[in-house]
CSV table of C-alpha atoms and ligand atoms in Angstrom, one decimal:
chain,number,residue,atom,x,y,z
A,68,UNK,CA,0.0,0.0,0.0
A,69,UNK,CA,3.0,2.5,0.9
A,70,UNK,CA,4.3,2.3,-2.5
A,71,UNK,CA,1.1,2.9,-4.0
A,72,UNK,CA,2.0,6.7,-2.0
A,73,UNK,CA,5.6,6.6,-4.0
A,74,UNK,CA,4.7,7.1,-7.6
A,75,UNK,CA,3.6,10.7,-6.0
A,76,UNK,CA,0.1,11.0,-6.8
A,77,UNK,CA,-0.8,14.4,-5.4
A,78,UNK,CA,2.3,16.4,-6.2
A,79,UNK,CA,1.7,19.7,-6.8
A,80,UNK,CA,-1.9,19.7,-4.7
A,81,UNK,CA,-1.8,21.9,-1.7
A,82,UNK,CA,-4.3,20.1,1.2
A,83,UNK,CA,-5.3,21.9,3.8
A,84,UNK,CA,-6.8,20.2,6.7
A,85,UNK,CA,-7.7,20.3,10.5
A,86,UNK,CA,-7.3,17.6,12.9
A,87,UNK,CA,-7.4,16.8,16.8
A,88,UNK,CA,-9.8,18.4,19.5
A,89,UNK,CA,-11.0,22.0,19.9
A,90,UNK,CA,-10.7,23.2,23.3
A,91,UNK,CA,-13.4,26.3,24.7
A,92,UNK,CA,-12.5,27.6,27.9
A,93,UNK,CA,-15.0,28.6,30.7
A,94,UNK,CA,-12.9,29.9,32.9
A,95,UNK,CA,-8.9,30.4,33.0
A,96,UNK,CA,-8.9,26.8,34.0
A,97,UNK,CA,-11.4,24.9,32.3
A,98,UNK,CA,-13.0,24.4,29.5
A,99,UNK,CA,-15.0,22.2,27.3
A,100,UNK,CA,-13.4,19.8,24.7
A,101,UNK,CA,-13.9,16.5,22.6
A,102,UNK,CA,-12.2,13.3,22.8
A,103,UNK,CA,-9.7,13.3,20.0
A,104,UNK,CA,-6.1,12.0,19.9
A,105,UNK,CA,-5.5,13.3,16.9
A,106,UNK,CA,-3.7,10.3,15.7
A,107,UNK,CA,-6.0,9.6,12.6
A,108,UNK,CA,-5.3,13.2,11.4
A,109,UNK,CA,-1.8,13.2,11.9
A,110,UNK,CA,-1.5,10.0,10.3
A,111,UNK,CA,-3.4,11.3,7.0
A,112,UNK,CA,-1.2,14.4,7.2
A,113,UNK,CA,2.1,12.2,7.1
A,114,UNK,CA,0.0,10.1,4.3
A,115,UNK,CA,-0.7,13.0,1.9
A,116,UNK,CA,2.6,14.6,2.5
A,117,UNK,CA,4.3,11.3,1.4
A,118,UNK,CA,2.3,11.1,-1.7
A,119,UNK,CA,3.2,14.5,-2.5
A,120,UNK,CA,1.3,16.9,-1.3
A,121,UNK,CA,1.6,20.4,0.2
A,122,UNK,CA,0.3,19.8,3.6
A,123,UNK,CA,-1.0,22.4,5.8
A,124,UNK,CA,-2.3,20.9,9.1
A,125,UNK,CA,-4.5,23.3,12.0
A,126,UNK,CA,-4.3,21.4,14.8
A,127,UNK,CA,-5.9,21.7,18.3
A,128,UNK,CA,-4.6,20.3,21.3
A,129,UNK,CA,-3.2,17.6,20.9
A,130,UNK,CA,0.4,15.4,22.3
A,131,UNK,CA,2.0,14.5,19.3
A,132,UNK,CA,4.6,15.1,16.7
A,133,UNK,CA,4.9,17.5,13.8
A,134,UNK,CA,4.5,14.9,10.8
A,135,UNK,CA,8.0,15.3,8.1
A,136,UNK,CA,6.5,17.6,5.7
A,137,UNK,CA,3.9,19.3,7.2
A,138,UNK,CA,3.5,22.5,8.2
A,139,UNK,CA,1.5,22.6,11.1
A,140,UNK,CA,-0.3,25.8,12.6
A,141,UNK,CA,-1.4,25.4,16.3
A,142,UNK,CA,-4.8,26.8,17.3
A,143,UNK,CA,-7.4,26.2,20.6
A,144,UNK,CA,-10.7,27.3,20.1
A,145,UNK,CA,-13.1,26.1,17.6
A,146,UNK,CA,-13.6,30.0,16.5
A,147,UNK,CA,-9.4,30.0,15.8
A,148,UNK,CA,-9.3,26.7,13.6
A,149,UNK,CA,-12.2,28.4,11.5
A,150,UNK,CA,-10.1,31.3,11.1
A,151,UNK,CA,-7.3,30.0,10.3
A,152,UNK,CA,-8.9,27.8,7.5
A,153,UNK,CA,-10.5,30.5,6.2
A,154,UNK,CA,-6.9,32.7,5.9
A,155,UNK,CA,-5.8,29.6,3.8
A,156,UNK,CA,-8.6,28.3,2.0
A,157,UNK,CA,-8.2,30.2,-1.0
A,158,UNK,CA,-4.7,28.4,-1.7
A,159,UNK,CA,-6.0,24.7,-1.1
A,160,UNK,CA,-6.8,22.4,-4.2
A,161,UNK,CA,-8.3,19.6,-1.3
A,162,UNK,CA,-9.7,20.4,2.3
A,163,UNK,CA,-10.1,17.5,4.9
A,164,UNK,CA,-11.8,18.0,8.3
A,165,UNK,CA,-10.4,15.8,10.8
A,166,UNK,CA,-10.9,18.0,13.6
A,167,UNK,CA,-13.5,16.6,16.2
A,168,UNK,CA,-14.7,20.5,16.5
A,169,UNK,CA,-16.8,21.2,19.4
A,170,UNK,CA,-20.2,22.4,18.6
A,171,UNK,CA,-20.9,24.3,21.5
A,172,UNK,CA,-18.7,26.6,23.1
A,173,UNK,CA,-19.5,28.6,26.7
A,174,UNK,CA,-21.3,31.9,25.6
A,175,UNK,CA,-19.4,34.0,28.2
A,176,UNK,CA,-15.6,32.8,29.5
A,177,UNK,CA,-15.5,33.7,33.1
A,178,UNK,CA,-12.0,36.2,33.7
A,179,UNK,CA,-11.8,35.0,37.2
A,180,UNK,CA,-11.4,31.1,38.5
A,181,UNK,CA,-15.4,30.2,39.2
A,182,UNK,CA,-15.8,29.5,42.2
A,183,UNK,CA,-18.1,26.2,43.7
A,184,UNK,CA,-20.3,28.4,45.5
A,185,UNK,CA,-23.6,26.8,44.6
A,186,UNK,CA,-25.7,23.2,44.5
A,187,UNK,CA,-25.2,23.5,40.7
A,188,UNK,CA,-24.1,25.2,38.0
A,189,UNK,CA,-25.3,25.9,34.6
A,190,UNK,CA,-23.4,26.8,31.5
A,191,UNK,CA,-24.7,28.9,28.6
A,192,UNK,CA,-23.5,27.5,25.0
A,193,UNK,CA,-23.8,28.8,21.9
A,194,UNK,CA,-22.9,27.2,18.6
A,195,UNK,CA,-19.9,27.1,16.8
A,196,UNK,CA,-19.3,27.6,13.2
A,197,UNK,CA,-19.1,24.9,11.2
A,198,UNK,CA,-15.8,25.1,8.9
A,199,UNK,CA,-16.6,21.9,6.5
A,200,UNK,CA,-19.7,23.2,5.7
A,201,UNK,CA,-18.8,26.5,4.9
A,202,UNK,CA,-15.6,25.5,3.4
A,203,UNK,CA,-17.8,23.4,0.9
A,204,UNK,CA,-19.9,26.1,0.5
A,205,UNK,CA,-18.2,28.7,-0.8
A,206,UNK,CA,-18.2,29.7,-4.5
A,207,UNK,CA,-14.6,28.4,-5.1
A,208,UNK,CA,-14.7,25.2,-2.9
A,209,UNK,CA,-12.4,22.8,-3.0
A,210,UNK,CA,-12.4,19.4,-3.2
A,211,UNK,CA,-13.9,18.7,0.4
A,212,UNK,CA,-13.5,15.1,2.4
A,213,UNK,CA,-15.3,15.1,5.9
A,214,UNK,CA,-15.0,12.7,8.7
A,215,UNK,CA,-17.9,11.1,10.8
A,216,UNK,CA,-17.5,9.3,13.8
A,217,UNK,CA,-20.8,8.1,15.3
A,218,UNK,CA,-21.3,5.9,18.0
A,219,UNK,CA,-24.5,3.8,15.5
A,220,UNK,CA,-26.1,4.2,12.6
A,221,UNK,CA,-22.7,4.8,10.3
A,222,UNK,CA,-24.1,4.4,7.5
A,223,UNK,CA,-27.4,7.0,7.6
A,224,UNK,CA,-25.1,9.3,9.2
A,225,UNK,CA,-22.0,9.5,7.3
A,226,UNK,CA,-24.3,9.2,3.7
A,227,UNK,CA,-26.2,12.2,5.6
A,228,UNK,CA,-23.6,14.1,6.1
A,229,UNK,CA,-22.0,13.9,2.8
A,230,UNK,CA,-25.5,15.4,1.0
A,231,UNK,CA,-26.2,18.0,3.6
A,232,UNK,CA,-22.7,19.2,3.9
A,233,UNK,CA,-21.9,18.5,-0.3
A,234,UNK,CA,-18.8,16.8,0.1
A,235,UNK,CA,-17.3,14.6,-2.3
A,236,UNK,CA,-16.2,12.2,-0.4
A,237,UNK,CA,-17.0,11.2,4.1
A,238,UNK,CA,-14.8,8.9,6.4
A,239,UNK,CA,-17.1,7.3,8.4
A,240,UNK,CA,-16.3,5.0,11.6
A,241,UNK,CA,-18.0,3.9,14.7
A,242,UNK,CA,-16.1,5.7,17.9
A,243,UNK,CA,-15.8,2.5,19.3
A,244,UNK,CA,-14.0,1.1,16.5
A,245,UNK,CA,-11.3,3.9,15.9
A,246,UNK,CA,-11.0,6.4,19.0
A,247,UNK,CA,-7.7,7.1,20.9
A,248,UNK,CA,-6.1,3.5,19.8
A,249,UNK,CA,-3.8,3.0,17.2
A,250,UNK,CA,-5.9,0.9,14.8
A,251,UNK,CA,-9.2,1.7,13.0
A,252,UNK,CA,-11.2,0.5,10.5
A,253,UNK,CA,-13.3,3.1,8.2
A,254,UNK,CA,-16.1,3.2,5.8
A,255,UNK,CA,-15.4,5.6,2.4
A,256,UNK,CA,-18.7,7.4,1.4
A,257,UNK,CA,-18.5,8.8,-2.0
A,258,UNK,CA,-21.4,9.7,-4.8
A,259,UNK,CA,-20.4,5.9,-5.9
A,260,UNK,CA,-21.4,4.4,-2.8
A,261,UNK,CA,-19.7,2.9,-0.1
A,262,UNK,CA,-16.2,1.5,0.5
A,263,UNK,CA,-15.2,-0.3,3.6
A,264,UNK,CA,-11.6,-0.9,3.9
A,265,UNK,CA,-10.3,-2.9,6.5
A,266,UNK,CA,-9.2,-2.7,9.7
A,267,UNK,CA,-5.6,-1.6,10.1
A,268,UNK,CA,-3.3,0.5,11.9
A,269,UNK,CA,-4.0,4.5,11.6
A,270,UNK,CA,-0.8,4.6,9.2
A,271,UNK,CA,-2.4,1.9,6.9
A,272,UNK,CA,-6.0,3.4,7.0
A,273,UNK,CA,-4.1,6.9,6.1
A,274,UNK,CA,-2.8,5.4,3.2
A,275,UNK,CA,-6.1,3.5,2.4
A,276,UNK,CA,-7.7,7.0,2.1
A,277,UNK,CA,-5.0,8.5,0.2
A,278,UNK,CA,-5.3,6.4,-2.3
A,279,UNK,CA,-8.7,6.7,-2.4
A,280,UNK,CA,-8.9,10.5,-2.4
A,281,UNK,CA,-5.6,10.5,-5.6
A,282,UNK,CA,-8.3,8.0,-7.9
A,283,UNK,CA,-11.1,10.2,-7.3
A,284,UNK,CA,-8.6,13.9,-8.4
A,285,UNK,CA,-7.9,11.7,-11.7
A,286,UNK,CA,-11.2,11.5,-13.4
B,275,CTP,N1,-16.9,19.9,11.4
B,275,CTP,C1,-16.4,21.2,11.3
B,275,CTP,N2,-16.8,22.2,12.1
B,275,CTP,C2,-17.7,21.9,13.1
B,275,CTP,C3,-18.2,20.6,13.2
B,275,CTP,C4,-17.8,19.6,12.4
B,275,CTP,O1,-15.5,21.4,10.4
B,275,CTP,N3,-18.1,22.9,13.8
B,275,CTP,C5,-16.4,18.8,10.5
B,275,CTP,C6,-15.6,17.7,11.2
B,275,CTP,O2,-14.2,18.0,11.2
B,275,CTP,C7,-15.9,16.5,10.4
B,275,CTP,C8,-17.3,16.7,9.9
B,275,CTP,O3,-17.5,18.2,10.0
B,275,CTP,O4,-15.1,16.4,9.2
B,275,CTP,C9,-18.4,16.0,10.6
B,275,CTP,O5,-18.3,16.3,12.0
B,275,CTP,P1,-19.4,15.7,13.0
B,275,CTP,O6,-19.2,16.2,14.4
B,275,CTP,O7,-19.4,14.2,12.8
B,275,CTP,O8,-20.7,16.3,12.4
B,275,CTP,P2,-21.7,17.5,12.7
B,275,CTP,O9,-22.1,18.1,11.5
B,275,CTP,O10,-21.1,18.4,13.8
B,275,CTP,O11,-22.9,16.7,13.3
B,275,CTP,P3,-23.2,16.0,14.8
B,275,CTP,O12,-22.0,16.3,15.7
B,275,CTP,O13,-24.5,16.6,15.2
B,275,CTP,O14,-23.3,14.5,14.4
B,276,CA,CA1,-20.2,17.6,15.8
């Protein structure tokens, strides 16, 4: 499968993408965030760089390694990742989300430490954008891959997701098949249909995708 990465296939593409967690604080030492290890992005970062690629990665949180090749620009809040796409959008031939972007953030962020005063407390949230779909929205889009990790239903959900959003092409997996480990095993959801590949380490998967995603930009 590597090799199928050496002939090159996306030389000359420039593929912006998100990947790991958001983070939204509520108070200087808290916040509210989504479980993401970001080891499936990172993985398809170091994938698409190896087949060529110009890889721009904006990455939340997360504890690992700048992949060889990639240029990686570090960002928090859900509100930063979308601006950060948007600054580079215009430049990209492909976008992937990867990100697990939190939906909701805190409406205020407390400037002091709150303190447990009360029986309870309730938080205000307020959406957050969503940068697939208005990346695949916009007049110029680019080629746009999403990922969708349920915990049932994959396959109404990811094929959902890939109409309402107008992608060309979804990752879908179940979250107990994929999250925080080191192996995975995804769905592709294209306009074709569907396209299991098998389960494999996050490296193999990468390049399963890859490949996927370079026969797709021939046609
Ligand atoms: N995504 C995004 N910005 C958001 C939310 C999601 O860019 N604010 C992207 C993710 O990176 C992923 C895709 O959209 O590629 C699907 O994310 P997911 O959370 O599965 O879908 P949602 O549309 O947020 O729907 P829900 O969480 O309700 O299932
Ligand atoms: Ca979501």
């Amino acid at each position: 499968l590597i090799s199928a990465l050496q002939a090159k296939p996306l030389a000359g593409h420039t593929v912006l993408m998100t990947a790991g967690p958001t983070y939204e604080p509520i108070d200087p030492v808290r916040g509210i965030t989504n479980i993401s290890s970001g080891k499936m992005g990172y993985a398809l970062a170091r994938a698409l760089a190896l087949a060529g690629a110009k890889v721009q990665l904006i990455s939340g949180p997360v504890a690992l390694p700048v992949p060889y090749g990639v240029e990686r620009i570090d960002v928090q809040t859900a509100r930063e990742m979308h601006q950060a796409v948007m600054q580079r959008v215009g430049q990209a031939r492909i976008f992937i989300g990867v990100a697990a972007v939190a939906d909701f953030r805190p409406l205020d962020v407390a400037a002091d430490k709150i303190k447990k005063t009360g029986d309870g407390l309730t938080l205000n949230l307020t959406r957050n954008p969503d940068i697939l779909a208005e990346v695949a929205s916009l007049p110029a889009a680019p080629f746009c891959v999403g990922f969708a990790a349920e915990s049932q239903n994959l396959d109404t959900y990811a094929s959902g997701k890939l109409q309402a959003k107008r992608l060309q092409l979804v990752v879908g997996n179940l979250v107990q098949d994929g999250m925080g480990g080191d192996t995975n095993q995804v769905v592709l959801f294209d306009a074709a249909g569907s396209h299991p590949l098998p389960r494999a380490s996050k490296t193999e998967v990468a390049t399963g995708i890859v490949a996927h995603l370079a026969k797709m930009l021939e046609v």
